[in-house]
Amino acid sequence: GIVSLISLAVLSYERYCTMTGTTEADTTNYRKTWTGIVLSWTYSLVWTAPPLFGWSSYGPEGPGTTCSVNWHSKDANNASYIVCLFIFCLVIPFVIIVYSYGKLLCVIRQVSGFNKGMGRTREQRILIMVVVMVICFLLCWLPYATVALIATFGKPGLITPAASIIPSIFAKSSTVYNPIIYIFLNKQVSKML
């Protein structure tokens, strides 16, 4: 799940850099692609390995069908990890996504001022893709993060195992939605298919 979130942030930043001209799009050079993949996996590993070494722990989640961080432990060791995980694996990727796509929309809006017809339709397509991406990001991860924070900092037993399963499934299925968004809402990708 964290690889998915970080990949979205890296992809949004890469799209911003490519579209604003700070880097050149080169479909024959996969170096940037591999760098983004390695960065996503390394960053994710840095934030998912600590429970294996004693900073928090992993255990059954919800009714015991999935495994996740121990959201229910109230000790400082666990709470500090949950807060760091929330900040570095949800808030920061979300800020990068909103910043990158927000700046991208501003650039496209400026360019569309010069070329009214084609610029306007392109701006609308990208705006739709950005809105769908941000909404899907929030729908997948915000309920899960909210349940996790309530389980960690709320009254014991407030989140039942049955109540935690739906947000968990949405969050863990987010990797399925991201490619669908790009395939169907990105005209460049659709043309290649």
PDB file of C-alpha atoms in Angstrom:
ATOM      1  CA  GLY A   1       0.000   0.000   0.000  1.00  0.00           C
ATOM      2  CA  ILE A   2       2.760   2.438   0.867  1.00  0.00           C
ATOM      3  CA  VAL A   3       4.550   1.682  -2.408  1.00  0.00           C
ATOM      4  CA  SER A   4       1.319   2.613  -4.176  1.00  0.00           C
ATOM      5  CA  LEU A   5       1.040   5.926  -2.322  1.00  0.00           C
ATOM      6  CA  ILE A   6       4.667   6.841  -2.866  1.00  0.00           C
ATOM      7  CA  SER A   7       4.453   5.801  -6.530  1.00  0.00           C
ATOM      8  CA  LEU A   8       1.508   8.165  -6.993  1.00  0.00           C
ATOM      9  CA  ALA A   9       3.499  11.007  -5.446  1.00  0.00           C
ATOM     10  CA  VAL A  10       6.586  10.246  -7.582  1.00  0.00           C
ATOM     11  CA  LEU A  11       4.440   9.944 -10.706  1.00  0.00           C
ATOM     12  CA  SER A  12       2.647  13.230 -10.032  1.00  0.00           C
ATOM     13  CA  TYR A  13       5.955  15.026  -9.498  1.00  0.00           C
ATOM     14  CA  GLU A  14       7.437  13.434 -12.625  1.00  0.00           C
ATOM     15  CA  ARG A  15       4.389  14.517 -14.680  1.00  0.00           C
ATOM     16  CA  TYR A  16       4.732  18.031 -13.290  1.00  0.00           C
ATOM     17  CA  CYS A  17       8.451  18.166 -14.197  1.00  0.00           C
ATOM     18  CA  THR A  18       7.846  16.760 -17.677  1.00  0.00           C
ATOM     19  CA  MET A  19       4.881  19.004 -18.487  1.00  0.00           C
ATOM     20  CA  THR A  20       6.499  22.176 -17.172  1.00  0.00           C
ATOM     21  CA  GLY A  21       9.668  21.512 -19.127  1.00  0.00           C
ATOM     22  CA  THR A  22      12.100  21.170 -16.235  1.00  0.00           C
ATOM     23  CA  THR A  23      12.896  17.694 -17.601  1.00  0.00           C
ATOM     24  CA  GLU A  24      12.497  16.437 -21.125  1.00  0.00           C
ATOM     25  CA  ALA A  25      10.212  13.536 -21.987  1.00  0.00           C
ATOM     26  CA  ASP A  26      12.272  10.729 -23.518  1.00  0.00           C
ATOM     27  CA  THR A  27      10.371   7.526 -24.234  1.00  0.00           C
ATOM     28  CA  THR A  28      13.559   5.598 -25.018  1.00  0.00           C
ATOM     29  CA  ASN A  29      15.356   6.312 -21.736  1.00  0.00           C
ATOM     30  CA  TYR A  30      14.060   4.299 -18.791  1.00  0.00           C
ATOM     31  CA  ARG A  31      16.551   5.684 -16.269  1.00  0.00           C
ATOM     32  CA  LYS A  32      14.044   8.110 -14.713  1.00  0.00           C
ATOM     33  CA  THR A  33      11.425   5.363 -14.614  1.00  0.00           C
ATOM     34  CA  TRP A  34      13.730   2.950 -12.810  1.00  0.00           C
ATOM     35  CA  THR A  35      14.875   5.717 -10.461  1.00  0.00           C
ATOM     36  CA  GLY A  36      11.246   6.436  -9.550  1.00  0.00           C
ATOM     37  CA  ILE A  37      10.532   2.748  -8.975  1.00  0.00           C
ATOM     38  CA  VAL A  38      13.633   2.242  -6.840  1.00  0.00           C
ATOM     39  CA  LEU A  39      12.894   5.436  -4.897  1.00  0.00           C
ATOM     40  CA  SER A  40       9.295   4.335  -4.238  1.00  0.00           C
ATOM     41  CA  TRP A  41      10.301   0.878  -3.027  1.00  0.00           C
ATOM     42  CA  THR A  42      13.247   2.124  -0.946  1.00  0.00           C
ATOM     43  CA  TYR A  43      11.189   4.827   0.767  1.00  0.00           C
ATOM     44  CA  SER A  44       8.444   2.288   1.443  1.00  0.00           C
ATOM     45  CA  LEU A  45      10.920  -0.224   2.842  1.00  0.00           C
ATOM     46  CA  VAL A  46      12.361   2.439   5.145  1.00  0.00           C
ATOM     47  CA  TRP A  47       8.889   3.026   6.615  1.00  0.00           C
ATOM     48  CA  THR A  48       7.656  -0.583   6.709  1.00  0.00           C
ATOM     49  CA  ALA A  49      10.779  -2.247   8.162  1.00  0.00           C
ATOM     50  CA  PRO A  50      10.854  -0.566  11.630  1.00  0.00           C
ATOM     51  CA  PRO A  51       8.187  -2.885  13.156  1.00  0.00           C
ATOM     52  CA  LEU A  52      10.465  -5.806  12.294  1.00  0.00           C
ATOM     53  CA  PHE A  53      13.149  -4.204  14.475  1.00  0.00           C
ATOM     54  CA  GLY A  54      11.017  -3.224  17.470  1.00  0.00           C
ATOM     55  CA  TRP A  55       9.501   0.146  16.577  1.00  0.00           C
ATOM     56  CA  SER A  56       5.832  -0.879  16.840  1.00  0.00           C
ATOM     57  CA  SER A  57       4.836  -4.321  15.549  1.00  0.00           C
ATOM     58  CA  TYR A  58       2.778  -6.142  12.955  1.00  0.00           C
ATOM     59  CA  GLY A  59      -0.229  -8.289  13.727  1.00  0.00           C
ATOM     60  CA  PRO A  60      -3.673  -9.370  12.563  1.00  0.00           C
ATOM     61  CA  GLU A  61      -5.975  -6.600  11.474  1.00  0.00           C
ATOM     62  CA  GLY A  62      -9.740  -6.443  11.771  1.00  0.00           C
ATOM     63  CA  PRO A  63     -11.274  -9.899  12.021  1.00  0.00           C
ATOM     64  CA  GLY A  64      -7.850 -11.468  11.493  1.00  0.00           C
ATOM     65  CA  THR A  65      -7.990 -11.806   7.708  1.00  0.00           C
ATOM     66  CA  THR A  66      -5.236  -9.282   6.967  1.00  0.00           C
ATOM     67  CA  CYS A  67      -1.981  -8.200   8.573  1.00  0.00           C
ATOM     68  CA  SER A  68      -1.003  -4.651   9.398  1.00  0.00           C
ATOM     69  CA  VAL A  69       0.636  -2.416  11.960  1.00  0.00           C
ATOM     70  CA  ASN A  70      -0.603  -2.923  15.508  1.00  0.00           C
ATOM     71  CA  TRP A  71      -3.080  -0.033  15.635  1.00  0.00           C
ATOM     72  CA  HIS A  72      -4.478  -0.967  19.038  1.00  0.00           C
ATOM     73  CA  SER A  73      -1.368  -0.709  21.221  1.00  0.00           C
ATOM     74  CA  LYS A  74      -1.349   2.516  23.250  1.00  0.00           C
ATOM     75  CA  ASP A  75       2.338   2.620  24.258  1.00  0.00           C
ATOM     76  CA  ALA A  76       4.595   5.525  23.186  1.00  0.00           C
ATOM     77  CA  ASN A  77       6.720   3.267  20.968  1.00  0.00           C
ATOM     78  CA  ASN A  78       3.702   2.280  18.884  1.00  0.00           C
ATOM     79  CA  ALA A  79       2.021   5.703  18.917  1.00  0.00           C
ATOM     80  CA  SER A  80       5.187   7.447  17.681  1.00  0.00           C
ATOM     81  CA  TYR A  81       5.458   5.013  14.774  1.00  0.00           C
ATOM     82  CA  ILE A  82       1.786   5.499  13.857  1.00  0.00           C
ATOM     83  CA  VAL A  83       2.204   9.290  13.857  1.00  0.00           C
ATOM     84  CA  CYS A  84       5.356   9.062  11.691  1.00  0.00           C
ATOM     85  CA  LEU A  85       3.654   6.624   9.334  1.00  0.00           C
ATOM     86  CA  PHE A  86       0.656   8.959   9.036  1.00  0.00           C
ATOM     87  CA  ILE A  87       2.839  12.005   8.321  1.00  0.00           C
ATOM     88  CA  PHE A  88       5.486  10.463   6.057  1.00  0.00           C
ATOM     89  CA  CYS A  89       3.338   7.903   4.213  1.00  0.00           C
ATOM     90  CA  LEU A  90      -0.001   9.696   3.868  1.00  0.00           C
ATOM     91  CA  VAL A  91       0.244  13.445   4.454  1.00  0.00           C
ATOM     92  CA  ILE A  92       3.512  14.106   2.608  1.00  0.00           C
ATOM     93  CA  PRO A  93       2.590  12.017  -0.490  1.00  0.00           C
ATOM     94  CA  PHE A  94      -0.804  13.731  -0.570  1.00  0.00           C
ATOM     95  CA  VAL A  95       0.801  17.187  -0.344  1.00  0.00           C
ATOM     96  CA  ILE A  96       3.192  16.274  -3.184  1.00  0.00           C
ATOM     97  CA  ILE A  97       0.290  15.057  -5.334  1.00  0.00           C
ATOM     98  CA  VAL A  98      -1.821  18.175  -4.715  1.00  0.00           C
ATOM     99  CA  TYR A  99       1.162  20.505  -5.206  1.00  0.00           C
ATOM    100  CA  SER A 100       2.346  18.813  -8.408  1.00  0.00           C
ATOM    101  CA  TYR A 101      -1.053  18.603 -10.057  1.00  0.00           C
ATOM    102  CA  GLY A 102      -2.048  22.053  -8.800  1.00  0.00           C
ATOM    103  CA  LYS A 103       1.071  23.602 -10.335  1.00  0.00           C
ATOM    104  CA  LEU A 104       0.538  21.557 -13.494  1.00  0.00           C
ATOM    105  CA  LEU A 105      -2.993  22.922 -13.834  1.00  0.00           C
ATOM    106  CA  CYS A 106      -1.721  26.475 -13.381  1.00  0.00           C
ATOM    107  CA  VAL A 107       0.838  25.969 -16.158  1.00  0.00           C
ATOM    108  CA  ILE A 108      -1.771  24.428 -18.464  1.00  0.00           C
ATOM    109  CA  ARG A 109      -4.175  27.274 -17.744  1.00  0.00           C
ATOM    110  CA  GLN A 110      -1.481  29.795 -18.752  1.00  0.00           C
ATOM    111  CA  VAL A 111      -0.712  27.878 -21.945  1.00  0.00           C
ATOM    112  CA  SER A 112      -4.410  27.515 -22.804  1.00  0.00           C
ATOM    113  CA  GLY A 113      -4.673  31.300 -22.771  1.00  0.00           C
ATOM    114  CA  PHE A 114      -2.515  31.318 -25.913  1.00  0.00           C
ATOM    115  CA  ASN A 115      -4.292  28.433 -27.652  1.00  0.00           C
ATOM    116  CA  LYS A 116      -7.954  28.661 -26.684  1.00  0.00           C
ATOM    117  CA  GLY A 117      -9.496  25.656 -28.489  1.00  0.00           C
ATOM    118  CA  MET A 118      -7.060  22.809 -27.941  1.00  0.00           C
ATOM    119  CA  GLY A 119      -5.721  24.183 -24.654  1.00  0.00           C
ATOM    120  CA  ARG A 120      -9.163  24.348 -23.077  1.00  0.00           C
ATOM    121  CA  THR A 121     -10.080  20.714 -23.846  1.00  0.00           C
ATOM    122  CA  ARG A 122      -6.667  19.500 -22.728  1.00  0.00           C
ATOM    123  CA  GLU A 123      -6.974  21.508 -19.511  1.00  0.00           C
ATOM    124  CA  GLN A 124     -10.398  19.997 -18.852  1.00  0.00           C
ATOM    125  CA  ARG A 125      -9.127  16.431 -19.427  1.00  0.00           C
ATOM    126  CA  ILE A 126      -6.192  16.927 -17.087  1.00  0.00           C
ATOM    127  CA  LEU A 127      -8.417  18.619 -14.515  1.00  0.00           C
ATOM    128  CA  ILE A 128     -10.783  15.629 -14.577  1.00  0.00           C
ATOM    129  CA  MET A 129      -7.879  13.219 -14.190  1.00  0.00           C
ATOM    130  CA  VAL A 130      -6.452  15.223 -11.283  1.00  0.00           C
ATOM    131  CA  VAL A 131      -9.794  15.431  -9.505  1.00  0.00           C
ATOM    132  CA  VAL A 132     -10.424  11.695  -9.961  1.00  0.00           C
ATOM    133  CA  MET A 133      -6.911  10.858  -8.725  1.00  0.00           C
ATOM    134  CA  VAL A 134      -7.210  13.016  -5.621  1.00  0.00           C
ATOM    135  CA  ILE A 135     -10.714  11.729  -4.850  1.00  0.00           C
ATOM    136  CA  CYS A 136      -9.619   8.103  -5.267  1.00  0.00           C
ATOM    137  CA  PHE A 137      -6.567   8.752  -3.118  1.00  0.00           C
ATOM    138  CA  LEU A 138      -8.746  10.212  -0.377  1.00  0.00           C
ATOM    139  CA  LEU A 139     -11.476   7.562  -0.686  1.00  0.00           C
ATOM    140  CA  CYS A 140      -8.930   4.758  -0.446  1.00  0.00           C
ATOM    141  CA  TRP A 141      -6.625   6.037   2.258  1.00  0.00           C
ATOM    142  CA  LEU A 142      -8.406   8.616   4.408  1.00  0.00           C
ATOM    143  CA  PRO A 143     -10.941   6.168   5.940  1.00  0.00           C
ATOM    144  CA  TYR A 144      -8.128   3.711   6.692  1.00  0.00           C
ATOM    145  CA  ALA A 145      -5.944   6.417   8.236  1.00  0.00           C
ATOM    146  CA  THR A 146      -8.892   7.715  10.273  1.00  0.00           C
ATOM    147  CA  VAL A 147      -9.737   4.251  11.605  1.00  0.00           C
ATOM    148  CA  ALA A 148      -6.076   3.642  12.412  1.00  0.00           C
ATOM    149  CA  LEU A 149      -5.724   6.933  14.285  1.00  0.00           C
ATOM    150  CA  ILE A 150      -8.977   6.345  16.195  1.00  0.00           C
ATOM    151  CA  ALA A 151      -7.840   2.822  17.083  1.00  0.00           C
ATOM    152  CA  THR A 152      -4.470   4.157  18.258  1.00  0.00           C
ATOM    153  CA  PHE A 153      -5.548   7.293  20.112  1.00  0.00           C
ATOM    154  CA  GLY A 154      -9.264   6.734  20.797  1.00  0.00           C
ATOM    155  CA  LYS A 155     -11.076   4.792  23.491  1.00  0.00           C
ATOM    156  CA  PRO A 156     -10.225   1.076  23.547  1.00  0.00           C
ATOM    157  CA  GLY A 157     -12.836  -0.964  21.663  1.00  0.00           C
ATOM    158  CA  LEU A 158     -14.204   2.073  19.797  1.00  0.00           C
ATOM    159  CA  ILE A 159     -13.251   0.513  16.456  1.00  0.00           C
ATOM    160  CA  THR A 160     -14.532  -3.029  16.202  1.00  0.00           C
ATOM    161  CA  PRO A 161     -12.838  -5.596  13.946  1.00  0.00           C
ATOM    162  CA  ALA A 162     -15.879  -5.628  11.672  1.00  0.00           C
ATOM    163  CA  ALA A 163     -15.810  -1.818  11.328  1.00  0.00           C
ATOM    164  CA  SER A 164     -12.139  -1.799  10.373  1.00  0.00           C
ATOM    165  CA  ILE A 165     -12.351  -4.302   7.516  1.00  0.00           C
ATOM    166  CA  ILE A 166     -13.997  -2.034   4.878  1.00  0.00           C
ATOM    167  CA  PRO A 167     -11.430   0.816   5.160  1.00  0.00           C
ATOM    168  CA  SER A 168      -8.670  -1.793   5.099  1.00  0.00           C
ATOM    169  CA  ILE A 169      -9.991  -3.342   1.896  1.00  0.00           C
ATOM    170  CA  PHE A 170     -10.357   0.064   0.207  1.00  0.00           C
ATOM    171  CA  ALA A 171      -6.807   1.054   1.127  1.00  0.00           C
ATOM    172  CA  LYS A 172      -5.283  -2.233   0.045  1.00  0.00           C
ATOM    173  CA  SER A 173      -7.195  -2.243  -3.239  1.00  0.00           C
ATOM    174  CA  SER A 174      -5.963   1.230  -4.209  1.00  0.00           C
ATOM    175  CA  THR A 175      -3.229  -0.297  -6.344  1.00  0.00           C
ATOM    176  CA  VAL A 176      -5.960  -1.577  -8.672  1.00  0.00           C
ATOM    177  CA  TYR A 177      -7.579   1.827  -9.175  1.00  0.00           C
ATOM    178  CA  ASN A 178      -4.491   3.860 -10.069  1.00  0.00           C
ATOM    179  CA  PRO A 179      -3.707   2.152 -13.403  1.00  0.00           C
ATOM    180  CA  ILE A 180      -7.381   2.304 -14.376  1.00  0.00           C
ATOM    181  CA  ILE A 181      -7.399   6.063 -13.826  1.00  0.00           C
ATOM    182  CA  TYR A 182      -4.327   6.564 -16.004  1.00  0.00           C
ATOM    183  CA  ILE A 183      -5.473   4.223 -18.761  1.00  0.00           C
ATOM    184  CA  PHE A 184      -8.959   5.653 -19.164  1.00  0.00           C
ATOM    185  CA  LEU A 185      -8.352   9.315 -18.362  1.00  0.00           C
ATOM    186  CA  ASN A 186      -4.936   9.905 -19.917  1.00  0.00           C
ATOM    187  CA  LYS A 187      -5.361  10.379 -23.652  1.00  0.00           C
ATOM    188  CA  GLN A 188      -1.684   9.632 -24.379  1.00  0.00           C
ATOM    189  CA  VAL A 189      -1.916   6.217 -22.728  1.00  0.00           C
ATOM    190  CA  SER A 190      -5.276   5.447 -24.380  1.00  0.00           C
ATOM    191  CA  LYS A 191      -3.801   6.147 -27.827  1.00  0.00           C
ATOM    192  CA  MET A 192      -0.958   3.702 -27.211  1.00  0.00           C
ATOM    193  CA  LEU A 193      -3.445   0.934 -26.447  1.00  0.00           C
TER     194      LEU A 193
END
